[in-house]
Amino acid sequence: MLDSVPKDKTQKVIPNGCTDKEWKVTASEAAKNCKNYIRDIVDNLVLEPNPEKSLIALSIGDPTVYGNLEPPNEVVQAVLEAVTDGKYNGYGPTVGTDESRKAVAKYLSFDGVEYDFKDVILCSGCSSSLDLCITALADSKRGHNIVIPKPGFTIYKTLAESFGVEVRNYNLLPEYDWMIDLAHLEAQIDNNTAAIVVNNPSNPCGSVFTEEHLKDILDIAYKYKVPIIADEIYERLVFSETRFVSIAAVNSRVPVLVCGGLAKRFLVPGWRLGWILFNDPIGAFDSEVRKGLTCLSQKTIGSNSLVQGALPKILELTPQSFYDDLNNTLYQHAKLAYDILAKIDGLTPYMPAGTMYMMIKIEIQCFPQFRTGLELMQRLMEEESVFCLPGECFGISGFMRIVLTVPFDMLKEACERMSAFCIRHYQHYTPYDLESQA
Amino acid sequence: MLDSVPKDKTQKVIPNGCTDKEWKVTASEAAKNCKNYIRDIVDNLVLEPNPEKSLIALSIGDPTVYGNLEPPNEVVQAVLEAVTDGKYNGYGPTVGTDESRKAVAKYLSFDGVEYDFKDVILCSGCSSSLDLCITALADSKRGHNIVIPKPGFTIYKTLAESFGVEVRNYNLLPEYDWMIDLAHLEAQIDNNTAAIVVNNPSNPCGSVFTEEHLKDILDIAYKYKVPIIADEIYERLVFSETRFVSIAAVNSRVPVLVCGGLAKRFLVPGWRLGWILFNDPIGAFDSEVRKGLTCLSQKTIGSNSLVQGALPKILELTPQSFYDDLNNTLYQHAKLAYDILAKIDGLTPYMPAGTMYMMIKIEIQCFPQFRTGLELMQRLMEEESVFCLPGECFGISGFMRIVLTVPFDMLKEACERMSAFCIRHYQHYTPYDLESQA
Ligand SMILES: Cc1ncc(COP(=O)(O)O)c(C=O)c1O
Ligand SMILES: Cc1ncc(COP(=O)(O)O)c(C=O)c1O
């Protein structure tokens, strides 16, 4: 297609107002401003694995890649039934069918939160939930901005910038379990702030906010009268003693859109079932935003009907043991990686409280051979065939993120290779002034 | 949720730059401008079926509602296998997996058209394909407009207006098989026209363009250097002697984005599998638009992975007899409806050449009791419990659209009720001046 030449260049062009312009098919600002930040960074890295060693990718946030983690049988069964049934091939309402909305409302009604099915909009994955929420709340024409976590998942930035909406980062504090730097958050907000994006549990940090912290965040939202978009795609994906609390459970007065979906907890990211829930105790979304989101849902017309058909069974029949086993596996993996990595001079792993990720700080001064964390990671790939995502993919330097869903032995092997690599390149760091005094 | 009162109204609000504003959570322009035209019209109709008569809805463009039309066994089987396989639960590339893109490229490579898999982007239904295409090409900031058919499917308008892109209608000519009024089309185009939307076969008209007509359209696009968005969701859904020709098959020099999907031909609209194909002989999309569309595909991250996994089998194994049977059934239904309706004084049905729709003109002067076609249709519902979509839902007055996918006997019954209704209300029309001369 691309290389073929126009078959007919002879046809006369009839002169008129616009004839003379050549084909200059430009992309819209929306398309040009829509970036894939992870790809942009990764594509610019020189990534050559060591041919002697099998590649271990700790980079891919997809729990299904290695086949070691599988969705519950009940879930597979429910979809098989929906396919066989033949009743779930047609269009549903653009916001989802009543039955599947009811199932989601029920599934997320806990800890005192009560959702009605009318509070639920189904989307094509949580990405599309976030797309709709940001589109509905933020307006480039009014100079709107949204504030998002740093480090954080880049899709918020990708989506907002595509609409011409400014993005401001608020810091997460690694030394305080990646809690939000509340003063910094506050400093980002102004009259044009259309939404605060809160991601809990966090990708890439693996942190899980406490009730108290969530209340503090809500207080700031309340103070400035800014609605919250709560990305809770990792809800209840937490380890051992940690308890997941939805922001909705401690909210009494802030309009919140809670986004989530099946992707992570049910290990089926490809199924593209996401949701938006209205947690709006004061009814601030009633005048415009509910209607707006409902209308915007026409753009994709809900989620796949087979998965919707199966949804009530998926959410009801998945046994608690499945959730427990998954959380336990992820915890074992996290502990394994943490125990190995914590012993490596020059790396500081942060033990996650949930999700499927772990952040690792690179004490770059301990590796004077490398100028940046990015360079270190490229060499780690070159020498050990271990690939981690650089913190830069989440807006932060000097860190890397590893994915904990790879099989246990592979994770162990990867961490051991990282260890060997670091030992090889580590040079005891003596601050310059100390050295010169010596 | 909605009715509950804030539990805590006592908390002091700390004064600052924006404290005093009340919660005024407005929706963005994008959300406010995103209209559902069909709903807006239908919701404003008084629609009370006659309790004595069963409701027959000829309004719903979903071939699966009555259960009489089912997807091919091969297709159901392919999805069952994809579910059982367990290999199709993860994320694919945002544009779709190579295998499924290859399958689509092959499926649509006929009549001399040859697509490469890189020419294919998978989306969440054809609606989302159209969303991406319009977003990628049209820019409100540059005052862009797109030109769309009238009568036509309203999603083009919904999408464009949501981005602040102006919409201009070009007329289809009922008396010429709903061909495009080319002079009118030309008159709509100016320097700010970002795309011409061509829908062939047409919803709501059921018309299918000839090769010659497609060439004429391409000539206009070429003359003004405006790319085409070709909505071919009803491709090959044509009756008896009619042949479907894709615009790509006669195009040698215009950049065209061909949109389509599984929804109609495979009777699975709920599965949300749509596609965009680059038919771009001169490479005009290479500099920006291909990249832009690829980036925009991050918004939903492709289509459901199970359907993608099944796609190669869906497109390869569906037997020709399935397509033929479906087309034949639709043709029988069209003929049935046409034969009954053509005999009714005051109605003029237009025999479709494809799709699942038929347009009917209402000679409103023959029904002086009713001021408008809308009023007539409300009464048809009240007296006969037959519901058709008013032409207004497609931007045209004095017409109604019926859906041909309802079971044969139901369609017959509906047409007979329409006949009885029209006979009851028909009054022989004598133009006023004739009457006064008599
Ligand atoms: C924080 C966060 N939000 C949203 C998503 C997107 O989820 P989905 O696959 O349902 O679009 C991801 C995926 O990795 C994520 O990490
Ligand atoms: C002309 C036309 N284009 C696109 C669509 C949307 O198709 P999908 O269900 O794949 O989004 C329809 C649906 O009725 C249609 O009639």
Short mmCIF file of C-alpha atoms in Angstrom, two decimals, chain B residues 136-360:
data_model
loop_
_atom_site.label_atom_id
_atom_site.label_comp_id
_atom_site.label_asym_id
_atom_site.label_seq_id
_atom_site.Cartn_x
_atom_site.Cartn_y
_atom_site.Cartn_z
CA ALA B 136 -6.94 12.28 14.43
CA LEU B 137 -7.91 14.32 11.38
CA ALA B 138 -10.08 17.17 12.61
CA ASP B 139 -8.95 20.00 14.83
CA SER B 140 -11.32 22.43 16.45
CA LYS B 141 -8.47 24.85 17.13
CA ARG B 142 -7.90 25.20 13.42
CA GLY B 143 -11.59 25.72 12.76
CA HIS B 144 -11.90 22.38 11.00
CA ASN B 145 -15.13 20.93 9.72
CA ILE B 146 -16.09 17.53 8.43
CA VAL B 147 -18.77 16.83 5.87
CA ILE B 148 -21.22 14.02 6.52
CA PRO B 149 -24.18 12.46 4.74
CA LYS B 150 -27.77 13.52 5.26
CA PRO B 151 -29.62 11.39 6.05
CA GLY B 152 -26.93 9.60 7.98
CA PHE B 153 -25.84 7.87 11.12
CA THR B 154 -25.65 10.46 13.89
CA ILE B 155 -22.47 9.29 15.56
CA TYR B 156 -20.36 11.34 13.13
CA LYS B 157 -22.06 14.48 14.38
CA THR B 158 -21.94 13.37 18.00
CA LEU B 159 -18.23 12.71 17.85
CA ALA B 160 -17.22 15.76 15.83
CA GLU B 161 -19.27 18.20 17.87
CA SER B 162 -17.90 16.76 21.06
CA PHE B 163 -14.43 17.84 19.89
CA GLY B 164 -15.75 21.23 18.79
CA VAL B 165 -15.45 20.32 15.12
CA GLU B 166 -18.12 21.75 12.85
CA VAL B 167 -20.33 19.38 10.91
CA ARG B 168 -21.74 20.08 7.46
CA ASN B 169 -24.29 17.90 5.74
CA TYR B 170 -24.28 16.87 2.13
CA ASN B 171 -27.51 15.53 0.73
CA LEU B 172 -28.27 12.03 -0.42
CA LEU B 173 -30.86 11.91 -3.18
CA PRO B 174 -33.76 9.54 -2.49
CA GLU B 175 -34.93 9.70 -6.08
CA TYR B 176 -31.49 8.59 -7.34
CA ASP B 177 -30.99 5.54 -5.16
CA TRP B 178 -29.74 7.78 -2.37
CA MET B 179 -26.62 8.69 -4.29
CA ILE B 180 -24.69 11.69 -3.09
CA ASP B 181 -25.70 15.04 -4.52
CA LEU B 182 -22.16 15.67 -5.73
CA ALA B 183 -22.63 19.37 -6.38
CA HIS B 184 -24.01 19.75 -2.88
CA LEU B 185 -21.10 17.79 -1.46
CA GLU B 186 -18.69 20.03 -3.32
CA ALA B 187 -20.42 23.12 -2.04
CA GLN B 188 -19.85 22.04 1.56
CA ILE B 189 -16.10 21.67 1.22
CA ASP B 190 -13.79 24.52 2.01
CA ASN B 191 -10.18 25.02 3.08
CA ASN B 192 -11.05 23.90 6.60
CA THR B 193 -12.61 20.61 5.64
CA ALA B 194 -10.62 17.92 7.39
CA ALA B 195 -12.49 14.89 6.10
CA ILE B 196 -15.38 13.68 3.98
CA VAL B 197 -17.33 10.91 5.67
CA VAL B 198 -18.73 8.43 3.17
CA ASN B 199 -21.03 5.72 4.48
CA ASN B 200 -21.50 2.88 2.02
CA PRO B 201 -23.63 0.76 2.25
CA SER B 202 -25.74 3.34 4.00
CA ASN B 203 -27.51 3.47 7.29
CA PRO B 204 -30.36 4.49 7.14
CA CYS B 205 -30.87 4.34 3.38
CA GLY B 206 -29.87 0.77 2.58
CA SER B 207 -28.27 2.08 -0.59
CA VAL B 208 -25.07 0.73 -2.12
CA PHE B 209 -22.89 2.94 -4.29
CA THR B 210 -21.73 1.92 -7.74
CA GLU B 211 -18.08 1.97 -8.77
CA GLU B 212 -18.73 5.01 -10.89
CA HIS B 213 -20.28 6.89 -8.04
CA LEU B 214 -17.39 6.02 -5.76
CA LYS B 215 -14.98 7.32 -8.39
CA ASP B 216 -16.91 10.57 -8.59
CA ILE B 217 -16.66 10.95 -4.85
CA LEU B 218 -12.94 10.23 -4.94
CA ASP B 219 -12.50 12.81 -7.68
CA ILE B 220 -14.04 15.45 -5.47
CA ALA B 221 -11.84 14.43 -2.55
CA TYR B 222 -8.83 14.59 -4.84
CA LYS B 223 -9.79 17.91 -6.30
CA TYR B 224 -9.99 19.51 -2.88
CA LYS B 225 -7.28 17.38 -1.31
CA VAL B 226 -9.53 16.23 1.48
CA PRO B 227 -9.07 12.74 2.94
CA ILE B 228 -12.02 10.38 3.20
CA ILE B 229 -13.30 8.48 6.20
CA ALA B 230 -15.16 5.54 4.65
CA ASP B 231 -17.62 3.93 7.04
CA GLU B 232 -18.02 0.46 5.52
CA ILE B 233 -19.46 -1.30 8.56
CA TYR B 234 -22.11 -2.84 6.24
CA GLU B 235 -19.51 -4.06 3.70
CA ARG B 236 -20.70 -7.03 1.65
CA LEU B 237 -24.08 -6.92 3.35
CA VAL B 238 -25.82 -6.53 -0.01
CA PHE B 239 -28.71 -8.23 -1.77
CA SER B 240 -29.02 -10.46 -4.86
CA GLU B 241 -27.53 -8.75 -7.89
CA THR B 242 -25.91 -5.88 -6.07
CA ARG B 243 -22.14 -6.01 -5.71
CA PHE B 244 -20.38 -4.26 -2.89
CA VAL B 245 -17.32 -2.31 -3.96
CA SER B 246 -15.09 -0.86 -1.32
CA ILE B 247 -13.97 2.66 -2.00
CA ALA B 248 -10.43 1.30 -1.63
CA ALA B 249 -10.92 -0.83 -4.74
CA VAL B 250 -11.32 2.16 -7.01
CA ASN B 251 -8.95 4.51 -5.25
CA SER B 252 -5.54 5.33 -6.66
CA ARG B 253 -4.71 8.70 -5.20
CA VAL B 254 -6.81 9.74 -2.22
CA PRO B 255 -5.87 9.04 1.41
CA VAL B 256 -8.76 7.02 2.81
CA LEU B 257 -9.38 5.58 6.28
CA VAL B 258 -11.72 2.62 5.92
CA CYS B 259 -13.71 1.84 9.08
CA GLY B 260 -15.58 -1.36 9.75
CA GLY B 261 -15.93 -4.24 12.13
CA LEU B 262 -17.63 -7.49 13.04
CA ALA B 263 -20.85 -5.92 14.32
CA LYS B 264 -23.20 -6.32 11.39
CA ARG B 265 -21.97 -8.97 9.00
CA PHE B 266 -21.25 -11.40 11.84
CA LEU B 267 -24.27 -10.42 13.93
CA VAL B 268 -22.22 -9.65 17.03
CA PRO B 269 -22.45 -5.91 17.65
CA GLY B 270 -21.90 -6.37 21.38
CA TRP B 271 -18.46 -7.85 20.89
CA ARG B 272 -17.05 -4.43 20.08
CA LEU B 273 -14.55 -5.33 17.47
CA GLY B 274 -13.93 -2.56 14.98
CA TRP B 275 -11.09 -1.65 12.66
CA ILE B 276 -9.47 1.16 10.78
CA LEU B 277 -7.58 0.45 7.57
CA PHE B 278 -5.16 2.75 5.83
CA ASN B 279 -5.93 2.90 2.13
CA ASP B 280 -3.41 5.52 1.22
CA PRO B 281 -1.87 5.04 -2.24
CA ILE B 282 0.09 8.28 -2.07
CA GLY B 283 1.32 7.94 1.50
CA ALA B 284 -0.32 11.15 2.68
CA PHE B 285 -0.98 9.67 6.12
CA ASP B 286 2.62 8.60 6.62
CA SER B 287 4.01 11.82 7.98
CA GLU B 288 1.60 12.31 10.86
CA VAL B 289 -1.71 10.50 10.78
CA ARG B 290 -0.47 6.91 11.15
CA LYS B 291 1.52 7.86 14.22
CA GLY B 292 -1.36 9.93 15.56
CA LEU B 293 -3.87 7.12 15.23
CA THR B 294 -1.48 4.63 16.78
CA CYS B 295 -1.03 6.92 19.76
CA LEU B 296 -4.73 7.56 20.10
CA SER B 297 -5.31 3.81 20.27
CA GLN B 298 -3.85 3.97 23.78
CA LYS B 299 -7.12 5.44 24.95
CA THR B 300 -8.89 2.11 24.89
CA ILE B 301 -5.97 -0.26 24.28
CA GLY B 302 -7.45 -2.15 21.38
CA SER B 303 -10.31 -4.55 21.48
CA ASN B 304 -11.27 -7.44 23.72
CA SER B 305 -8.44 -10.00 23.61
CA LEU B 306 -10.72 -13.04 23.42
CA VAL B 307 -12.41 -11.78 20.27
CA GLN B 308 -9.00 -10.80 18.90
CA GLY B 309 -7.72 -14.27 19.65
CA ALA B 310 -10.67 -15.74 17.77
CA LEU B 311 -10.50 -13.26 14.91
CA PRO B 312 -8.31 -15.24 12.48
CA LYS B 313 -10.71 -18.17 12.75
CA ILE B 314 -13.77 -15.93 12.63
CA LEU B 315 -12.65 -14.38 9.38
CA GLU B 316 -11.30 -17.55 7.82
CA LEU B 317 -13.76 -20.23 8.84
CA THR B 318 -17.10 -18.48 8.44
CA PRO B 319 -18.53 -20.27 5.41
CA GLN B 320 -19.70 -18.35 2.38
CA SER B 321 -23.12 -19.95 2.90
CA PHE B 322 -23.52 -18.01 6.14
CA TYR B 323 -23.00 -14.69 4.40
CA ASP B 324 -25.23 -15.74 1.53
CA ASP B 325 -28.00 -16.93 3.84
CA LEU B 326 -27.91 -13.73 5.84
CA ASN B 327 -28.01 -11.55 2.75
CA ASN B 328 -30.79 -13.67 1.35
CA THR B 329 -32.84 -13.47 4.55
CA LEU B 330 -32.43 -9.72 4.67
CA TYR B 331 -33.41 -9.51 1.03
CA GLN B 332 -36.56 -11.62 1.62
CA HIS B 333 -37.48 -9.36 4.50
CA ALA B 334 -36.81 -6.25 2.44
CA LYS B 335 -38.94 -7.58 -0.39
CA LEU B 336 -41.75 -8.52 1.95
CA ALA B 337 -41.83 -5.10 3.53
CA TYR B 338 -41.45 -3.35 0.20
CA ASP B 339 -44.26 -5.26 -1.44
CA ILE B 340 -46.68 -4.46 1.34
CA LEU B 341 -45.61 -0.87 1.90
CA ALA B 342 -45.46 0.04 -1.80
CA LYS B 343 -49.17 -0.62 -1.98
CA ILE B 344 -50.00 1.81 0.80
CA ASP B 345 -51.25 5.16 -0.36
CA GLY B 346 -49.31 7.89 1.36
CA LEU B 347 -46.14 5.93 1.97
CA THR B 348 -43.22 5.46 -0.42
CA PRO B 349 -40.76 2.76 0.56
CA TYR B 350 -37.29 2.74 -1.00
CA MET B 351 -36.14 -0.76 -1.78
CA PRO B 352 -32.69 -1.14 -0.23
CA ALA B 353 -29.80 -2.79 -2.07
CA GLY B 354 -28.16 -3.88 1.16
CA THR B 355 -27.81 -3.35 4.94
CA MET B 356 -30.66 -4.11 7.30
CA TYR B 357 -32.72 -0.98 6.85
CA MET B 358 -35.39 0.50 4.65
CA MET B 359 -36.35 4.13 4.34
CA ILE B 360 -39.98 5.08 3.88
#
